PDB file of C-alpha atoms in Angstrom:
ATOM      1  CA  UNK G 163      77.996 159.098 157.025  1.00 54.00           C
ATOM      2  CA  UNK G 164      79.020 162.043 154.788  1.00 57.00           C
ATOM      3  CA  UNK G 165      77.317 163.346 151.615  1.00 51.00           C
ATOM      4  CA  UNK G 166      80.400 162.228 149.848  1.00 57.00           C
ATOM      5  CA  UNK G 167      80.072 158.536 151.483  1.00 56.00           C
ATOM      6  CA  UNK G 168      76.551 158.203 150.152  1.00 49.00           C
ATOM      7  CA  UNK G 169      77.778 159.334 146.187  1.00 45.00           C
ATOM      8  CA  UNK G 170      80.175 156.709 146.561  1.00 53.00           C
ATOM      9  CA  UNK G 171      77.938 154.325 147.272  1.00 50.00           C
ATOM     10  CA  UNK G 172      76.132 155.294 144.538  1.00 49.00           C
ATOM     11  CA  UNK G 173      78.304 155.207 141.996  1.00 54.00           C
ATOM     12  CA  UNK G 174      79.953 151.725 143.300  1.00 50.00           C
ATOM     13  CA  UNK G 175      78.639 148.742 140.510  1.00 52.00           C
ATOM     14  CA  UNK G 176      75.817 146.787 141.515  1.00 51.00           C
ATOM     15  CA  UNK G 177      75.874 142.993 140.581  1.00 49.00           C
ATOM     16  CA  UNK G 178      72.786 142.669 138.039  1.00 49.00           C
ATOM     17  CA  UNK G 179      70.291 139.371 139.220  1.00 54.00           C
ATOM     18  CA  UNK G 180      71.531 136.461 137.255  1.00 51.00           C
ATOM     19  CA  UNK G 181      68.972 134.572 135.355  1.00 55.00           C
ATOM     20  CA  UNK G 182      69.396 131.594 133.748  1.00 69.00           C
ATOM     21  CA  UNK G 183      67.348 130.803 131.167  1.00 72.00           C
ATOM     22  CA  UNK G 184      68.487 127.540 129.924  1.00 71.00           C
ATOM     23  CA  UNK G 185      66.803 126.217 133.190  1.00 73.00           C
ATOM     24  CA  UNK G 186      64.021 128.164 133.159  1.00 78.00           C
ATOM     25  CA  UNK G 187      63.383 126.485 129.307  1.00 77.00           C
ATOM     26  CA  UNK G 188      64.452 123.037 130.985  1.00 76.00           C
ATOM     27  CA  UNK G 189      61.647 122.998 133.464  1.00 79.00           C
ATOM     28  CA  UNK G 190      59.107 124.531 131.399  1.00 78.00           C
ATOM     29  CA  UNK G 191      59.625 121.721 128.779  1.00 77.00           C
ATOM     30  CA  UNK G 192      60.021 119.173 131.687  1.00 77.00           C
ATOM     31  CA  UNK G 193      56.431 120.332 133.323  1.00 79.00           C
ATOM     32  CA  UNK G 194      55.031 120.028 129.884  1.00 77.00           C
ATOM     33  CA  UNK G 195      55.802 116.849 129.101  1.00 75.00           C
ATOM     34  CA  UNK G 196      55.070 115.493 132.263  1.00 75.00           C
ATOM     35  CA  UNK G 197      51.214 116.823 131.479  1.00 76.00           C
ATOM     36  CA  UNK G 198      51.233 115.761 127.921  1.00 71.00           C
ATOM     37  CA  UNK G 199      51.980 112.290 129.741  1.00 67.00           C
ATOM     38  CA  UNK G 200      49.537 112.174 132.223  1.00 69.00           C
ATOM     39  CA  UNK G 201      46.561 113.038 129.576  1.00 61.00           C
ATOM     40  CA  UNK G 202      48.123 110.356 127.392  1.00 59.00           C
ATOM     41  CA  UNK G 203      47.720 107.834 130.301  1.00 59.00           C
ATOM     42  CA  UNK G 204      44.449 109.088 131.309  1.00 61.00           C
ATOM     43  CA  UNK G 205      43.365 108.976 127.394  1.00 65.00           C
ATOM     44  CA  UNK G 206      44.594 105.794 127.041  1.00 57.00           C
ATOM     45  CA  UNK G 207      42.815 104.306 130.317  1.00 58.00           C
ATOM     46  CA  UNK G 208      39.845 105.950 128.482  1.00 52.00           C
ATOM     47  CA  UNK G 209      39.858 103.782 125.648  1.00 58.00           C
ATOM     48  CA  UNK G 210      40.795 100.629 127.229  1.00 59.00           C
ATOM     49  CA  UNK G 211      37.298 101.536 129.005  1.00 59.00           C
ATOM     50  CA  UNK G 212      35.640 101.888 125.921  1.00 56.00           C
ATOM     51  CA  UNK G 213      37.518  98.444 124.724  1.00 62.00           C
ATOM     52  CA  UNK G 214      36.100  96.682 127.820  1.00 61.00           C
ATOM     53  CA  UNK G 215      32.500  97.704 127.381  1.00 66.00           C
ATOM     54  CA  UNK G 216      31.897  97.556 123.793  1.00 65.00           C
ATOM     55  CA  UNK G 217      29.599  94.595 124.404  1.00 78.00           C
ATOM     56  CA  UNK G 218      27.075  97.169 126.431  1.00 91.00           C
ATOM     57  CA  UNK G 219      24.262  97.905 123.682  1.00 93.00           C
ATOM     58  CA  UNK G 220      23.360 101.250 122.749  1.00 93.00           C
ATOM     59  CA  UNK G 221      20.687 103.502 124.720  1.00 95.00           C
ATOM     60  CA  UNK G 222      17.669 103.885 123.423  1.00 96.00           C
ATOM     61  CA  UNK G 223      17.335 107.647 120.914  1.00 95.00           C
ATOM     62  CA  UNK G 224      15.121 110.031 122.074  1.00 95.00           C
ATOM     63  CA  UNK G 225      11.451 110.075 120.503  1.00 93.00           C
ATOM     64  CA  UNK G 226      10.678 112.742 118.659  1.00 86.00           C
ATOM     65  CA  UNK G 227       7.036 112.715 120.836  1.00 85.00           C
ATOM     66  CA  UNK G 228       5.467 111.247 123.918  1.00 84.00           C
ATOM     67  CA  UNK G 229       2.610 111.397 125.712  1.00 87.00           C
ATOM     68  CA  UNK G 230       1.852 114.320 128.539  1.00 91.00           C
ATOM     69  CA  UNK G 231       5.243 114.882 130.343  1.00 94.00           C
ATOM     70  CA  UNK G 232       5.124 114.298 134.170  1.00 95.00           C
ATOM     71  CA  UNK G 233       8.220 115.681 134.910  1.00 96.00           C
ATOM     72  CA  UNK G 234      10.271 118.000 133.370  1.00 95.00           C
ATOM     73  CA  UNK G 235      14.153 120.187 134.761  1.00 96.00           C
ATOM     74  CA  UNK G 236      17.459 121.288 133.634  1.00 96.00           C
ATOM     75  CA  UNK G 237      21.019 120.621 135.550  1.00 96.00           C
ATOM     76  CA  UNK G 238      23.932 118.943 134.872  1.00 96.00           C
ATOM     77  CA  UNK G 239      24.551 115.266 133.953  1.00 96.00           C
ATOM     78  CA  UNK G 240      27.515 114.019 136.468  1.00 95.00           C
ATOM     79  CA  UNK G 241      28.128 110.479 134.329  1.00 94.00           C
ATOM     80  CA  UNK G 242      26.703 106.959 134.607  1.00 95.00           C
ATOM     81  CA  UNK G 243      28.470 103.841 136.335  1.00 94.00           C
ATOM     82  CA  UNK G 244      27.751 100.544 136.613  1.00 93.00           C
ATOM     83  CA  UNK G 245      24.664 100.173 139.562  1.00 95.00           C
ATOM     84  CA  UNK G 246      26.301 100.146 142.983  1.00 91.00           C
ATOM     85  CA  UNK G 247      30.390 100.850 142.078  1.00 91.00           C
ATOM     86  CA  UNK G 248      30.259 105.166 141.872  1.00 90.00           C
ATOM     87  CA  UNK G 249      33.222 105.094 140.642  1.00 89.00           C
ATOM     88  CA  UNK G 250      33.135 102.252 137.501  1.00 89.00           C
ATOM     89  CA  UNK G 251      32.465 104.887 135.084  1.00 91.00           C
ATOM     90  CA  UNK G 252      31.271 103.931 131.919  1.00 92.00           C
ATOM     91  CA  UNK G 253      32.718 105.263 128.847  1.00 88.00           C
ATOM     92  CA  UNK G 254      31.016 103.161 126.026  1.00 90.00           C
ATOM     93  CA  UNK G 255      28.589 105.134 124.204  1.00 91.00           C
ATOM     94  CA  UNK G 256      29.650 108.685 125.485  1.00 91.00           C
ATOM     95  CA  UNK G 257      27.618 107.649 128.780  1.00 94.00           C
ATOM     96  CA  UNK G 258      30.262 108.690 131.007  1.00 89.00           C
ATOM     97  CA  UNK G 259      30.747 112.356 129.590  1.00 92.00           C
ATOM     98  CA  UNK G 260      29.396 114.779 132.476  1.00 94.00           C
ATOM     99  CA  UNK G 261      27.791 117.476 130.446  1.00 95.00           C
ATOM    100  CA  UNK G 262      24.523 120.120 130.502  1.00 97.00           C
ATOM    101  CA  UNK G 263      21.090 117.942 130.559  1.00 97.00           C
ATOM    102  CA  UNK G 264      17.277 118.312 130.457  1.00 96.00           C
ATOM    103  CA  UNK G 265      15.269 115.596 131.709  1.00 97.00           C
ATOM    104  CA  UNK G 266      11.772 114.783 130.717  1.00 96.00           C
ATOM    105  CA  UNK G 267       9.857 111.897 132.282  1.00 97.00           C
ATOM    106  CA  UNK G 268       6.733 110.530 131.059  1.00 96.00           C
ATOM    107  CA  UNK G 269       4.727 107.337 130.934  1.00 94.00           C
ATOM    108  CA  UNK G 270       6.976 105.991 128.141  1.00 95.00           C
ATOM    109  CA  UNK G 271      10.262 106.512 130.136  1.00 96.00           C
ATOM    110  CA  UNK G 272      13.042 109.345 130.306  1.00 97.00           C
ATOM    111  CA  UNK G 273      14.055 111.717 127.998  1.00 97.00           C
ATOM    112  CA  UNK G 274      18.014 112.696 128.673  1.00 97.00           C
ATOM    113  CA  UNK G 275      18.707 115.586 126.061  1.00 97.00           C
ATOM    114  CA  UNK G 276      22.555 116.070 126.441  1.00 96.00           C
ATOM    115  CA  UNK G 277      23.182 119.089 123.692  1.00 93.00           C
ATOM    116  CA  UNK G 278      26.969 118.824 123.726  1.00 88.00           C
ATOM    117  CA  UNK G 279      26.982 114.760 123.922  1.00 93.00           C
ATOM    118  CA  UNK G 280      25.198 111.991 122.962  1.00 94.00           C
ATOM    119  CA  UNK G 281      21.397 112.309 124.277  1.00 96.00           C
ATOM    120  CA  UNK G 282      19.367 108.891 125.326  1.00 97.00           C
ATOM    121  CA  UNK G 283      16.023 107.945 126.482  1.00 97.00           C
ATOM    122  CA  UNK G 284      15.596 105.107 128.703  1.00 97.00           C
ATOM    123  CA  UNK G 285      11.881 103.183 128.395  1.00 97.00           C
ATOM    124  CA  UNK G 286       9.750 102.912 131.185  1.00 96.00           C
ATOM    125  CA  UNK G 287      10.174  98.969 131.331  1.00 96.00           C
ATOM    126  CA  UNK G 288      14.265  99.856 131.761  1.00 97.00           C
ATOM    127  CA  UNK G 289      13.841 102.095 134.924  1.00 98.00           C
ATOM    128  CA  UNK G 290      14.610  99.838 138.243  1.00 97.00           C
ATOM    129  CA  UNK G 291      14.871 102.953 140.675  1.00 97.00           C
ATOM    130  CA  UNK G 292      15.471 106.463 141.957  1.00 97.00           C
ATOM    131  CA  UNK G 293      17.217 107.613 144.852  1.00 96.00           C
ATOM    132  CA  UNK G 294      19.058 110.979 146.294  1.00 96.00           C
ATOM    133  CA  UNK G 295      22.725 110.468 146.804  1.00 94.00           C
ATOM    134  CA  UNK G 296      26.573 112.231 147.096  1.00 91.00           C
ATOM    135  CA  UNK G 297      28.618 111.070 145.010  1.00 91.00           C
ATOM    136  CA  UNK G 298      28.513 109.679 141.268  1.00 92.00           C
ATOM    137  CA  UNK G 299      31.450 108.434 138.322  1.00 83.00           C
ATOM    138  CA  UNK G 300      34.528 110.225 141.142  1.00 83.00           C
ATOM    139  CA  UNK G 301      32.612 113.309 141.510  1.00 87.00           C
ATOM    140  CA  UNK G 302      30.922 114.010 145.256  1.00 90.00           C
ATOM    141  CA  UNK G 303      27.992 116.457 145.922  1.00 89.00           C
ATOM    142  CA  UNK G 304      26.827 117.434 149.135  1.00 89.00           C
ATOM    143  CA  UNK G 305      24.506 115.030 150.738  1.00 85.00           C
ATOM    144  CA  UNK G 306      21.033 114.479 148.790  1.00 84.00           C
ATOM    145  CA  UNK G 307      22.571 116.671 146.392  1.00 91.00           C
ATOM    146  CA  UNK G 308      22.733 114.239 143.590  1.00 95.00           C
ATOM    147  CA  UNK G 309      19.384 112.381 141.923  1.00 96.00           C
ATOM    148  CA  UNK G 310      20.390 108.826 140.952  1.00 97.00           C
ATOM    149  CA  UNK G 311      18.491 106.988 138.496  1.00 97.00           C
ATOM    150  CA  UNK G 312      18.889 103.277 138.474  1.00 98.00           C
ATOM    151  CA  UNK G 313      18.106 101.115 134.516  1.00 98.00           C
ATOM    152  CA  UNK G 314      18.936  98.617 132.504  1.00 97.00           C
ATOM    153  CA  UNK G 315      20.727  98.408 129.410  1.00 96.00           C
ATOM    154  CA  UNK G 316      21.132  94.677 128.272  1.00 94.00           C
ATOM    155  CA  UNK G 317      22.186  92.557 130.623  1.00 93.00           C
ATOM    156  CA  UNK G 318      24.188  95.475 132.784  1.00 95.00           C
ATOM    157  CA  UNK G 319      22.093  97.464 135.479  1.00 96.00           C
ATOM    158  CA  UNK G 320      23.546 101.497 135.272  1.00 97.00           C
ATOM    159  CA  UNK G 321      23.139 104.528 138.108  1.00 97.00           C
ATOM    160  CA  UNK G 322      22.887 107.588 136.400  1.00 97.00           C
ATOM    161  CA  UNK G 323      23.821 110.710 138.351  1.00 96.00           C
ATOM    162  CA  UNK G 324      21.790 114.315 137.556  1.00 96.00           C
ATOM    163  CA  UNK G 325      21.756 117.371 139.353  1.00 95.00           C
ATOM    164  CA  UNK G 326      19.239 119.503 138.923  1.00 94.00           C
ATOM    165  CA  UNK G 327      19.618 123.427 138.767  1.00 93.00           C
ATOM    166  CA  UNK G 328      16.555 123.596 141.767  1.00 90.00           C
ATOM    167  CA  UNK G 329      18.086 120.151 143.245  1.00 86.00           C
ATOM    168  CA  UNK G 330      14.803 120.871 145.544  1.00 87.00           C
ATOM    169  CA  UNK G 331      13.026 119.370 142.807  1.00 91.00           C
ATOM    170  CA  UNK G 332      15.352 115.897 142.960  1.00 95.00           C
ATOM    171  CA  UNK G 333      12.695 114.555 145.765  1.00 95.00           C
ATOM    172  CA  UNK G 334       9.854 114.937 143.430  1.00 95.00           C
ATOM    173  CA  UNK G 335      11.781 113.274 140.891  1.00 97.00           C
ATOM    174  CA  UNK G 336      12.322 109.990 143.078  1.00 97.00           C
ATOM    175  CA  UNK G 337       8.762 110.142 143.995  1.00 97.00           C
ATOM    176  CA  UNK G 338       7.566 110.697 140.186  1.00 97.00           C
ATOM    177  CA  UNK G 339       9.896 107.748 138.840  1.00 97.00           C
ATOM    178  CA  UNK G 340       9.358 105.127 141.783  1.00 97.00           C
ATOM    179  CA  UNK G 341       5.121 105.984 141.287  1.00 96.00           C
ATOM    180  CA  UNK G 342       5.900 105.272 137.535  1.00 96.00           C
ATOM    181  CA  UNK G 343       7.592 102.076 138.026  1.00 97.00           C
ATOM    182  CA  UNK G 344       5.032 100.843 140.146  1.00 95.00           C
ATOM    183  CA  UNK G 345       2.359 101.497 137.745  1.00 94.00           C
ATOM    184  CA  UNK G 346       4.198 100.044 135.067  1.00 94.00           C
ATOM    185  CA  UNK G 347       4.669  97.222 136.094  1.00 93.00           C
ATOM    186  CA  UNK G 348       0.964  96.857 137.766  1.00 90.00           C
ATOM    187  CA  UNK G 349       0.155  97.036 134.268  1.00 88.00           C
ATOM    188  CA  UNK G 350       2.221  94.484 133.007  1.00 83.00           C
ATOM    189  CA  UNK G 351       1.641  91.762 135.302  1.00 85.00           C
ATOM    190  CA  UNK G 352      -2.269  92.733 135.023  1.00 78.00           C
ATOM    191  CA  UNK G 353      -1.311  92.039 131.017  1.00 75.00           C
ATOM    192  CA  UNK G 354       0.456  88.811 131.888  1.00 75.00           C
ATOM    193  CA  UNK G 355      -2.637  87.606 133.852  1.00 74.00           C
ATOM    194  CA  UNK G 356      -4.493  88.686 130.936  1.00 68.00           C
ATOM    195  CA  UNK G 357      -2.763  86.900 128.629  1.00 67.00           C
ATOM    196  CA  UNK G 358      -2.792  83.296 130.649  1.00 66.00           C
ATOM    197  CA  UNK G 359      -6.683  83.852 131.163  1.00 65.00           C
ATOM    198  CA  UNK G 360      -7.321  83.886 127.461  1.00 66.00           C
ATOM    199  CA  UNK G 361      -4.587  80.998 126.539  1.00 64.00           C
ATOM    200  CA  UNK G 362      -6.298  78.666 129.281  1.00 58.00           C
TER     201      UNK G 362
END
């Protein structure tokens, strides 16, 4: 091809890319309302949650002291759920809000300081159990990753689902609150026995 071929070609108009903007508006507006939908649904499911369980009593608050602390590590709280269903998440009270946590165990119970969300403390008499698990309120760990605490509140038993930063520390933790339990309620029935003695 000659030098003269190639200015041609150059010269020769060049159809500009067409863009339509009308659609490009249309989908963007279409995307966002489908999102502002789905949180509406999910905020909506939320509440109806909340509705549900508002006959669950309120946690314990924290004390402002206890006795020597047995226990003590920061992680993340994954959410609480009714005991055995990981994925009935319960919303009343702000228990079901995964946020930062520091745990404190001692012989009057468990300290959970949540410093974005409502913080809790569960008596000794309320703990049932501790045990290493996956998977908590829809969220999975790998295995043992997760320490589950087992309590009651009311008449409803609740798992509660931490993970520690060192989650090599989550073993001690089931050992610490299942030695605790045990004592406790040594103690108790020792009371009870006690307590019939003297009103023979």
């Amino acid at each position: 091809m000659s030098l003269t071929s190639y200015l041609d070609l150059a010269e020769a108009p060049h159809s500009a890319p067409v863009t339509h903007v009308g659609d490009l508006v249309g989908w963007v507006i279409g995307i966002l309302l489908v999102i502002a939908l789905v949180y509406w649904l999910m905020r909506q499911g939320w509440n109806w949650r909340k509705t549900v369980q508002s006959g669950l009593p309120a946690p314990a608050a924290v004390p402002s002291r206890t006795t020597e602390t047995i226990l003590e590590t920061e992680g993340r709280y994954a959410g609480t759920t009714t005991a055995g269903d990981w994925l009935d998440r319960v919303a009343a009270h702000r228990l079901g809000e995964r946020s930062l946590a520091e745990l404190t165990l001692s012989a009057e119970g468990l300290k959970v300081v949540r410093p974005a969300s409502q913080s809790f403390f569960i008596p000794v008499g309320d703990l049932r159990g501790a045990r290493l698990d996956k998977g908590i309120a829809g969220k999975v760990f790998p295995e043992g990753g997760l320490l589950v605490i087992t309590w009651q509140l009311g008449d409803t038993q609740l798992d509660s689902g931490f993970r520690a930063d060192r989650s090599s520390d989550h073993d001690n933790w089931v050992t610490a609150i299942e030695v605790l339990i045990k004592a406790h309620d040594k103690v108790t029935e020792e009371d009870k026995n006690d307590h019939n003695v003297e009103g023979a």
